[in-house]
Amino acid sequence: MKSADEQVNDQQKELCAVSVMRSMLEDYSALNHIDFEQALLMFGQSKTYQALYDFSTGMWREGPDYLRSWFEDELSRAR
């Protein structure tokens, strides 16, 4: 019997990742009073972005609040 992750192909995982990322970035940019594009550029250079698209991490299954928490933690460690 296949696990739930094995039943979802990489294209579907990518669509989930894009959806979660977009929602998270909309929230993040609004909360931090920055442009969406600026937030996207920041996120695209992060380890959290890499983890999101490394489907073995399972981060693509999580919601935008979870993703934002990881991203904010990464940013706070970098300061």
PDB file of N, CA and C in Angstrom:
ATOM      1  N   MET A   1       0.839  -1.182   0.000  1.00  0.00           N
ATOM      2  CA  MET A   1       0.000   0.000   0.000  1.00  0.00           C
ATOM      3  C   MET A   1       0.885   1.247   0.000  1.00  0.00           C
ATOM      4  N   LYS A   2       0.539   2.211  -0.827  1.00  0.00           N
ATOM      5  CA  LYS A   2       1.309   3.450  -0.925  1.00  0.00           C
ATOM      6  C   LYS A   2       0.911   4.417   0.180  1.00  0.00           C
ATOM      7  N   SER A   3       1.910   5.180   0.654  1.00  0.00           N
ATOM      8  CA  SER A   3       1.610   6.231   1.630  1.00  0.00           C
ATOM      9  C   SER A   3       0.945   7.394   0.911  1.00  0.00           C
ATOM     10  N   ALA A   4       0.385   8.299   1.659  1.00  0.00           N
ATOM     11  CA  ALA A   4      -0.306   9.456   1.068  1.00  0.00           C
ATOM     12  C   ALA A   4       0.645  10.293   0.216  1.00  0.00           C
ATOM     13  N   ASP A   5       1.898  10.457   0.648  1.00  0.00           N
ATOM     14  CA  ASP A   5       2.867  11.236  -0.123  1.00  0.00           C
ATOM     15  C   ASP A   5       3.174  10.587  -1.455  1.00  0.00           C
ATOM     16  N   GLU A   6       3.181   9.266  -1.503  1.00  0.00           N
ATOM     17  CA  GLU A   6       3.475   8.554  -2.742  1.00  0.00           C
ATOM     18  C   GLU A   6       2.319   8.644  -3.732  1.00  0.00           C
ATOM     19  N   GLN A   7       1.133   8.944  -3.260  1.00  0.00           N
ATOM     20  CA  GLN A   7      -0.029   9.055  -4.125  1.00  0.00           C
ATOM     21  C   GLN A   7      -0.132  10.430  -4.772  1.00  0.00           C
ATOM     22  N   VAL A   8       0.657  11.370  -4.311  1.00  0.00           N
ATOM     23  CA  VAL A   8       0.668  12.731  -4.843  1.00  0.00           C
ATOM     24  C   VAL A   8       1.929  12.880  -5.681  1.00  0.00           C
ATOM     25  N   ASN A   9       1.769  13.246  -6.958  1.00  0.00           N
ATOM     26  CA  ASN A   9       2.953  13.367  -7.807  1.00  0.00           C
ATOM     27  C   ASN A   9       3.636  14.717  -7.596  1.00  0.00           C
ATOM     28  N   ASP A  10       4.839  14.864  -8.152  1.00  0.00           N
ATOM     29  CA  ASP A  10       5.626  16.081  -7.940  1.00  0.00           C
ATOM     30  C   ASP A  10       4.938  17.330  -8.479  1.00  0.00           C
ATOM     31  N   GLN A  11       4.210  17.203  -9.560  1.00  0.00           N
ATOM     32  CA  GLN A  11       3.498  18.365 -10.100  1.00  0.00           C
ATOM     33  C   GLN A  11       2.432  18.838  -9.115  1.00  0.00           C
ATOM     34  N   GLN A  12       1.725  17.920  -8.501  1.00  0.00           N
ATOM     35  CA  GLN A  12       0.721  18.278  -7.504  1.00  0.00           C
ATOM     36  C   GLN A  12       1.364  18.883  -6.261  1.00  0.00           C
ATOM     37  N   LYS A  13       2.501  18.336  -5.862  1.00  0.00           N
ATOM     38  CA  LYS A  13       3.225  18.889  -4.714  1.00  0.00           C
ATOM     39  C   LYS A  13       3.674  20.316  -5.012  1.00  0.00           C
ATOM     40  N   GLU A  14       4.143  20.548  -6.232  1.00  0.00           N
ATOM     41  CA  GLU A  14       4.582  21.894  -6.612  1.00  0.00           C
ATOM     42  C   GLU A  14       3.412  22.873  -6.589  1.00  0.00           C
ATOM     43  N   LEU A  15       2.251  22.449  -7.068  1.00  0.00           N
ATOM     44  CA  LEU A  15       1.074  23.322  -7.031  1.00  0.00           C
ATOM     45  C   LEU A  15       0.699  23.670  -5.595  1.00  0.00           C
ATOM     46  N   CYS A  16       0.777  22.701  -4.704  1.00  0.00           N
ATOM     47  CA  CYS A  16       0.509  22.961  -3.283  1.00  0.00           C
ATOM     48  C   CYS A  16       1.533  23.937  -2.718  1.00  0.00           C
ATOM     49  N   ALA A  17       2.805  23.731  -3.046  1.00  0.00           N
ATOM     50  CA  ALA A  17       3.866  24.599  -2.549  1.00  0.00           C
ATOM     51  C   ALA A  17       3.665  26.034  -3.020  1.00  0.00           C
ATOM     52  N   VAL A  18       3.317  26.206  -4.283  1.00  0.00           N
ATOM     53  CA  VAL A  18       3.086  27.548  -4.832  1.00  0.00           C
ATOM     54  C   VAL A  18       1.916  28.217  -4.121  1.00  0.00           C
ATOM     55  N   SER A  19       0.853  27.464  -3.899  1.00  0.00           N
ATOM     56  CA  SER A  19      -0.331  28.010  -3.238  1.00  0.00           C
ATOM     57  C   SER A  19      -0.025  28.446  -1.806  1.00  0.00           C
ATOM     58  N   VAL A  20       0.672  27.593  -1.067  1.00  0.00           N
ATOM     59  CA  VAL A  20       1.030  27.911   0.319  1.00  0.00           C
ATOM     60  C   VAL A  20       1.974  29.108   0.360  1.00  0.00           C
ATOM     61  N   MET A  21       2.946  29.126  -0.562  1.00  0.00           N
ATOM     62  CA  MET A  21       3.911  30.217  -0.603  1.00  0.00           C
ATOM     63  C   MET A  21       3.213  31.543  -0.908  1.00  0.00           C
ATOM     64  N   ARG A  22       2.338  31.545  -1.880  1.00  0.00           N
ATOM     65  CA  ARG A  22       1.647  32.784  -2.255  1.00  0.00           C
ATOM     66  C   ARG A  22       0.814  33.318  -1.087  1.00  0.00           C
ATOM     67  N   SER A  23       0.074  32.446  -0.450  1.00  0.00           N
ATOM     68  CA  SER A  23      -0.747  32.860   0.682  1.00  0.00           C
ATOM     69  C   SER A  23       0.117  33.391   1.825  1.00  0.00           C
ATOM     70  N   MET A  24       1.209  32.694   2.101  1.00  0.00           N
ATOM     71  CA  MET A  24       2.112  33.133   3.169  1.00  0.00           C
ATOM     72  C   MET A  24       2.703  34.493   2.849  1.00  0.00           C
ATOM     73  N   LEU A  25       3.135  34.683   1.603  1.00  0.00           N
ATOM     74  CA  LEU A  25       3.752  35.950   1.232  1.00  0.00           C
ATOM     75  C   LEU A  25       2.764  37.102   1.241  1.00  0.00           C
ATOM     76  N   GLU A  26       1.515  36.840   0.901  1.00  0.00           N
ATOM     77  CA  GLU A  26       0.485  37.885   0.996  1.00  0.00           C
ATOM     78  C   GLU A  26       0.330  38.325   2.445  1.00  0.00           C
ATOM     79  N   ASP A  27       0.266  37.345   3.350  1.00  0.00           N
ATOM     80  CA  ASP A  27       0.160  37.658   4.781  1.00  0.00           C
ATOM     81  C   ASP A  27       1.409  38.373   5.287  1.00  0.00           C
ATOM     82  N   TYR A  28       2.571  37.830   4.947  1.00  0.00           N
ATOM     83  CA  TYR A  28       3.841  38.384   5.416  1.00  0.00           C
ATOM     84  C   TYR A  28       4.022  39.819   4.942  1.00  0.00           C
ATOM     85  N   SER A  29       3.757  40.078   3.681  1.00  0.00           N
ATOM     86  CA  SER A  29       3.953  41.428   3.149  1.00  0.00           C
ATOM     87  C   SER A  29       2.980  42.414   3.785  1.00  0.00           C
ATOM     88  N   ALA A  30       1.745  42.000   4.031  1.00  0.00           N
ATOM     89  CA  ALA A  30       0.770  42.883   4.671  1.00  0.00           C
ATOM     90  C   ALA A  30       1.169  43.179   6.119  1.00  0.00           C
ATOM     91  N   LEU A  31       1.575  42.144   6.841  1.00  0.00           N
ATOM     92  CA  LEU A  31       1.956  42.326   8.248  1.00  0.00           C
ATOM     93  C   LEU A  31       3.205  43.182   8.410  1.00  0.00           C
ATOM     94  N   ASN A  32       4.098  43.126   7.424  1.00  0.00           N
ATOM     95  CA  ASN A  32       5.368  43.850   7.525  1.00  0.00           C
ATOM     96  C   ASN A  32       5.399  45.112   6.670  1.00  0.00           C
ATOM     97  N   HIS A  33       4.263  45.449   6.070  1.00  0.00           N
ATOM     98  CA  HIS A  33       4.125  46.684   5.287  1.00  0.00           C
ATOM     99  C   HIS A  33       5.196  46.805   4.203  1.00  0.00           C
ATOM    100  N   ILE A  34       5.379  45.696   3.468  1.00  0.00           N
ATOM    101  CA  ILE A  34       6.306  45.693   2.338  1.00  0.00           C
ATOM    102  C   ILE A  34       5.567  45.185   1.106  1.00  0.00           C
ATOM    103  N   ASP A  35       6.107  45.480  -0.066  1.00  0.00           N
ATOM    104  CA  ASP A  35       5.502  45.003  -1.305  1.00  0.00           C
ATOM    105  C   ASP A  35       5.602  43.485  -1.383  1.00  0.00           C
ATOM    106  N   PHE A  36       4.617  42.882  -2.016  1.00  0.00           N
ATOM    107  CA  PHE A  36       4.619  41.437  -2.236  1.00  0.00           C
ATOM    108  C   PHE A  36       5.890  41.021  -2.970  1.00  0.00           C
ATOM    109  N   GLU A  37       6.272  41.801  -3.982  1.00  0.00           N
ATOM    110  CA  GLU A  37       7.452  41.473  -4.781  1.00  0.00           C
ATOM    111  C   GLU A  37       8.724  41.464  -3.925  1.00  0.00           C
ATOM    112  N   GLN A  38       8.829  42.408  -2.996  1.00  0.00           N
ATOM    113  CA  GLN A  38       9.983  42.443  -2.098  1.00  0.00           C
ATOM    114  C   GLN A  38       9.997  41.202  -1.207  1.00  0.00           C
ATOM    115  N   ALA A  39       8.835  40.840  -0.686  1.00  0.00           N
ATOM    116  CA  ALA A  39       8.737  39.640   0.150  1.00  0.00           C
ATOM    117  C   ALA A  39       9.093  38.395  -0.660  1.00  0.00           C
ATOM    118  N   LEU A  40       8.650  38.357  -1.910  1.00  0.00           N
ATOM    119  CA  LEU A  40       8.958  37.214  -2.774  1.00  0.00           C
ATOM    120  C   LEU A  40      10.462  37.104  -3.022  1.00  0.00           C
ATOM    121  N   LEU A  41      11.113  38.221  -3.268  1.00  0.00           N
ATOM    122  CA  LEU A  41      12.563  38.200  -3.480  1.00  0.00           C
ATOM    123  C   LEU A  41      13.290  37.733  -2.227  1.00  0.00           C
ATOM    124  N   MET A  42      12.875  38.212  -1.072  1.00  0.00           N
ATOM    125  CA  MET A  42      13.488  37.790   0.191  1.00  0.00           C
ATOM    126  C   MET A  42      13.301  36.284   0.391  1.00  0.00           C
ATOM    127  N   PHE A  43      12.079  35.844   0.183  1.00  0.00           N
ATOM    128  CA  PHE A  43      11.764  34.437   0.411  1.00  0.00           C
ATOM    129  C   PHE A  43      12.496  33.533  -0.578  1.00  0.00           C
ATOM    130  N   GLY A  44      12.587  33.966  -1.820  1.00  0.00           N
ATOM    131  CA  GLY A  44      13.251  33.167  -2.843  1.00  0.00           C
ATOM    132  C   GLY A  44      14.721  32.909  -2.567  1.00  0.00           C
ATOM    133  N   GLN A  45      15.328  33.725  -1.719  1.00  0.00           N
ATOM    134  CA  GLN A  45      16.737  33.567  -1.364  1.00  0.00           C
ATOM    135  C   GLN A  45      16.932  32.828  -0.041  1.00  0.00           C
ATOM    136  N   SER A  46      15.845  32.333   0.524  1.00  0.00           N
ATOM    137  CA  SER A  46      15.917  31.739   1.866  1.00  0.00           C
ATOM    138  C   SER A  46      16.068  30.222   1.833  1.00  0.00           C
ATOM    139  N   LYS A  47      16.525  29.696   2.960  1.00  0.00           N
ATOM    140  CA  LYS A  47      16.594  28.248   3.144  1.00  0.00           C
ATOM    141  C   LYS A  47      15.192  27.663   3.289  1.00  0.00           C
ATOM    142  N   THR A  48      14.270  28.475   3.765  1.00  0.00           N
ATOM    143  CA  THR A  48      12.887  28.021   3.901  1.00  0.00           C
ATOM    144  C   THR A  48      12.299  27.747   2.516  1.00  0.00           C
ATOM    145  N   TYR A  49      12.619  28.602   1.560  1.00  0.00           N
ATOM    146  CA  TYR A  49      12.178  28.383   0.174  1.00  0.00           C
ATOM    147  C   TYR A  49      12.736  27.061  -0.339  1.00  0.00           C
ATOM    148  N   GLN A  50      14.015  26.819  -0.100  1.00  0.00           N
ATOM    149  CA  GLN A  50      14.633  25.574  -0.541  1.00  0.00           C
ATOM    150  C   GLN A  50      13.947  24.370   0.101  1.00  0.00           C
ATOM    151  N   ALA A  51      13.640  24.481   1.386  1.00  0.00           N
ATOM    152  CA  ALA A  51      12.973  23.385   2.084  1.00  0.00           C
ATOM    153  C   ALA A  51      11.560  23.153   1.536  1.00  0.00           C
ATOM    154  N   LEU A  52      10.869  24.224   1.189  1.00  0.00           N
ATOM    155  CA  LEU A  52       9.517  24.099   0.649  1.00  0.00           C
ATOM    156  C   LEU A  52       9.520  23.290  -0.636  1.00  0.00           C
ATOM    157  N   TYR A  53      10.511  23.526  -1.483  1.00  0.00           N
ATOM    158  CA  TYR A  53      10.568  22.842  -2.774  1.00  0.00           C
ATOM    159  C   TYR A  53      11.407  21.566  -2.745  1.00  0.00           C
ATOM    160  N   ASP A  54      11.927  21.205  -1.590  1.00  0.00           N
ATOM    161  CA  ASP A  54      12.507  19.882  -1.393  1.00  0.00           C
ATOM    162  C   ASP A  54      11.357  19.035  -0.856  1.00  0.00           C
ATOM    163  N   PHE A  55      10.665  18.373  -1.727  1.00  0.00           N
ATOM    164  CA  PHE A  55       9.414  17.718  -1.362  1.00  0.00           C
ATOM    165  C   PHE A  55       9.581  16.636  -0.303  1.00  0.00           C
ATOM    166  N   SER A  56      10.806  16.177  -0.092  1.00  0.00           N
ATOM    167  CA  SER A  56      11.028  15.168   0.948  1.00  0.00           C
ATOM    168  C   SER A  56      10.813  15.741   2.351  1.00  0.00           C
ATOM    169  N   THR A  57      10.865  17.080   2.496  1.00  0.00           N
ATOM    170  CA  THR A  57      10.644  17.695   3.810  1.00  0.00           C
ATOM    171  C   THR A  57       9.179  17.669   4.217  1.00  0.00           C
ATOM    172  N   GLY A  58       8.281  17.576   3.239  1.00  0.00           N
ATOM    173  CA  GLY A  58       6.847  17.587   3.528  1.00  0.00           C
ATOM    174  C   GLY A  58       6.295  18.969   3.828  1.00  0.00           C
ATOM    175  N   MET A  59       7.140  19.988   3.721  1.00  0.00           N
ATOM    176  CA  MET A  59       6.690  21.345   4.031  1.00  0.00           C
ATOM    177  C   MET A  59       5.575  21.811   3.088  1.00  0.00           C
ATOM    178  N   TRP A  60       5.551  21.262   1.890  1.00  0.00           N
ATOM    179  CA  TRP A  60       4.520  21.623   0.917  1.00  0.00           C
ATOM    180  C   TRP A  60       3.118  21.283   1.425  1.00  0.00           C
ATOM    181  N   ARG A  61       3.012  20.363   2.410  1.00  0.00           N
ATOM    182  CA  ARG A  61       1.716  19.954   2.971  1.00  0.00           C
ATOM    183  C   ARG A  61       1.196  20.904   4.031  1.00  0.00           C
ATOM    184  N   GLU A  62       2.061  21.757   4.544  1.00  0.00           N
ATOM    185  CA  GLU A  62       1.705  22.610   5.678  1.00  0.00           C
ATOM    186  C   GLU A  62       1.012  23.885   5.215  1.00  0.00           C
ATOM    187  N   GLY A  63       0.444  24.598   6.139  1.00  0.00           N
ATOM    188  CA  GLY A  63      -0.274  25.823   5.823  1.00  0.00           C
ATOM    189  C   GLY A  63       0.627  27.047   5.810  1.00  0.00           C
ATOM    190  N   PRO A  64       0.066  28.184   5.394  1.00  0.00           N
ATOM    191  CA  PRO A  64       0.849  29.410   5.292  1.00  0.00           C
ATOM    192  C   PRO A  64       1.398  29.906   6.626  1.00  0.00           C
ATOM    193  N   ASP A  65       0.677  29.708   7.718  1.00  0.00           N
ATOM    194  CA  ASP A  65       1.177  30.156   9.023  1.00  0.00           C
ATOM    195  C   ASP A  65       2.419  29.370   9.435  1.00  0.00           C
ATOM    196  N   TYR A  66       2.414  28.089   9.179  1.00  0.00           N
ATOM    197  CA  TYR A  66       3.574  27.242   9.473  1.00  0.00           C
ATOM    198  C   TYR A  66       4.779  27.696   8.655  1.00  0.00           C
ATOM    199  N   LEU A  67       4.554  27.927   7.377  1.00  0.00           N
ATOM    200  CA  LEU A  67       5.626  28.368   6.492  1.00  0.00           C
ATOM    201  C   LEU A  67       6.168  29.730   6.914  1.00  0.00           C
ATOM    202  N   ARG A  68       5.271  30.652   7.250  1.00  0.00           N
ATOM    203  CA  ARG A  68       5.700  31.978   7.694  1.00  0.00           C
ATOM    204  C   ARG A  68       6.518  31.885   8.977  1.00  0.00           C
ATOM    205  N   SER A  69       6.133  31.010   9.875  1.00  0.00           N
ATOM    206  CA  SER A  69       6.870  30.820  11.120  1.00  0.00           C
ATOM    207  C   SER A  69       8.302  30.365  10.836  1.00  0.00           C
ATOM    208  N   TRP A  70       8.478  29.419   9.951  1.00  0.00           N
ATOM    209  CA  TRP A  70       9.821  28.961   9.568  1.00  0.00           C
ATOM    210  C   TRP A  70      10.622  30.107   8.964  1.00  0.00           C
ATOM    211  N   PHE A  71       9.994  30.861   8.067  1.00  0.00           N
ATOM    212  CA  PHE A  71      10.675  31.964   7.387  1.00  0.00           C
ATOM    213  C   PHE A  71      11.078  33.045   8.383  1.00  0.00           C
ATOM    214  N   GLU A  72      10.175  33.422   9.267  1.00  0.00           N
ATOM    215  CA  GLU A  72      10.486  34.436  10.262  1.00  0.00           C
ATOM    216  C   GLU A  72      11.564  33.976  11.231  1.00  0.00           C
ATOM    217  N   ASP A  73      11.541  32.707  11.588  1.00  0.00           N
ATOM    218  CA  ASP A  73      12.603  32.153  12.449  1.00  0.00           C
ATOM    219  C   ASP A  73      13.950  32.242  11.749  1.00  0.00           C
ATOM    220  N   GLU A  74      13.969  31.915  10.464  1.00  0.00           N
ATOM    221  CA  GLU A  74      15.213  32.006   9.698  1.00  0.00           C
ATOM    222  C   GLU A  74      15.719  33.444   9.652  1.00  0.00           C
ATOM    223  N   LEU A  75      14.817  34.389   9.400  1.00  0.00           N
ATOM    224  CA  LEU A  75      15.214  35.791   9.356  1.00  0.00           C
ATOM    225  C   LEU A  75      15.741  36.282  10.699  1.00  0.00           C
ATOM    226  N   SER A  76      15.100  35.861  11.779  1.00  0.00           N
ATOM    227  CA  SER A  76      15.546  36.311  13.107  1.00  0.00           C
ATOM    228  C   SER A  76      16.910  35.720  13.469  1.00  0.00           C
ATOM    229  N   ARG A  77      17.198  34.517  13.020  1.00  0.00           N
ATOM    230  CA  ARG A  77      18.516  33.912  13.272  1.00  0.00           C
ATOM    231  C   ARG A  77      19.605  34.612  12.468  1.00  0.00           C
ATOM    232  N   ALA A  78      19.233  35.181  11.326  1.00  0.00           N
ATOM    233  CA  ALA A  78      20.213  35.844  10.454  1.00  0.00           C
ATOM    234  C   ALA A  78      20.598  37.230  10.969  1.00  0.00           C
ATOM    235  N   ARG A  79      19.823  37.788  11.863  1.00  0.00           N
ATOM    236  CA  ARG A  79      20.085  39.154  12.374  1.00  0.00           C
ATOM    237  C   ARG A  79      21.161  39.173  13.398  1.00  0.00           C
TER     238      ARG A  79
END
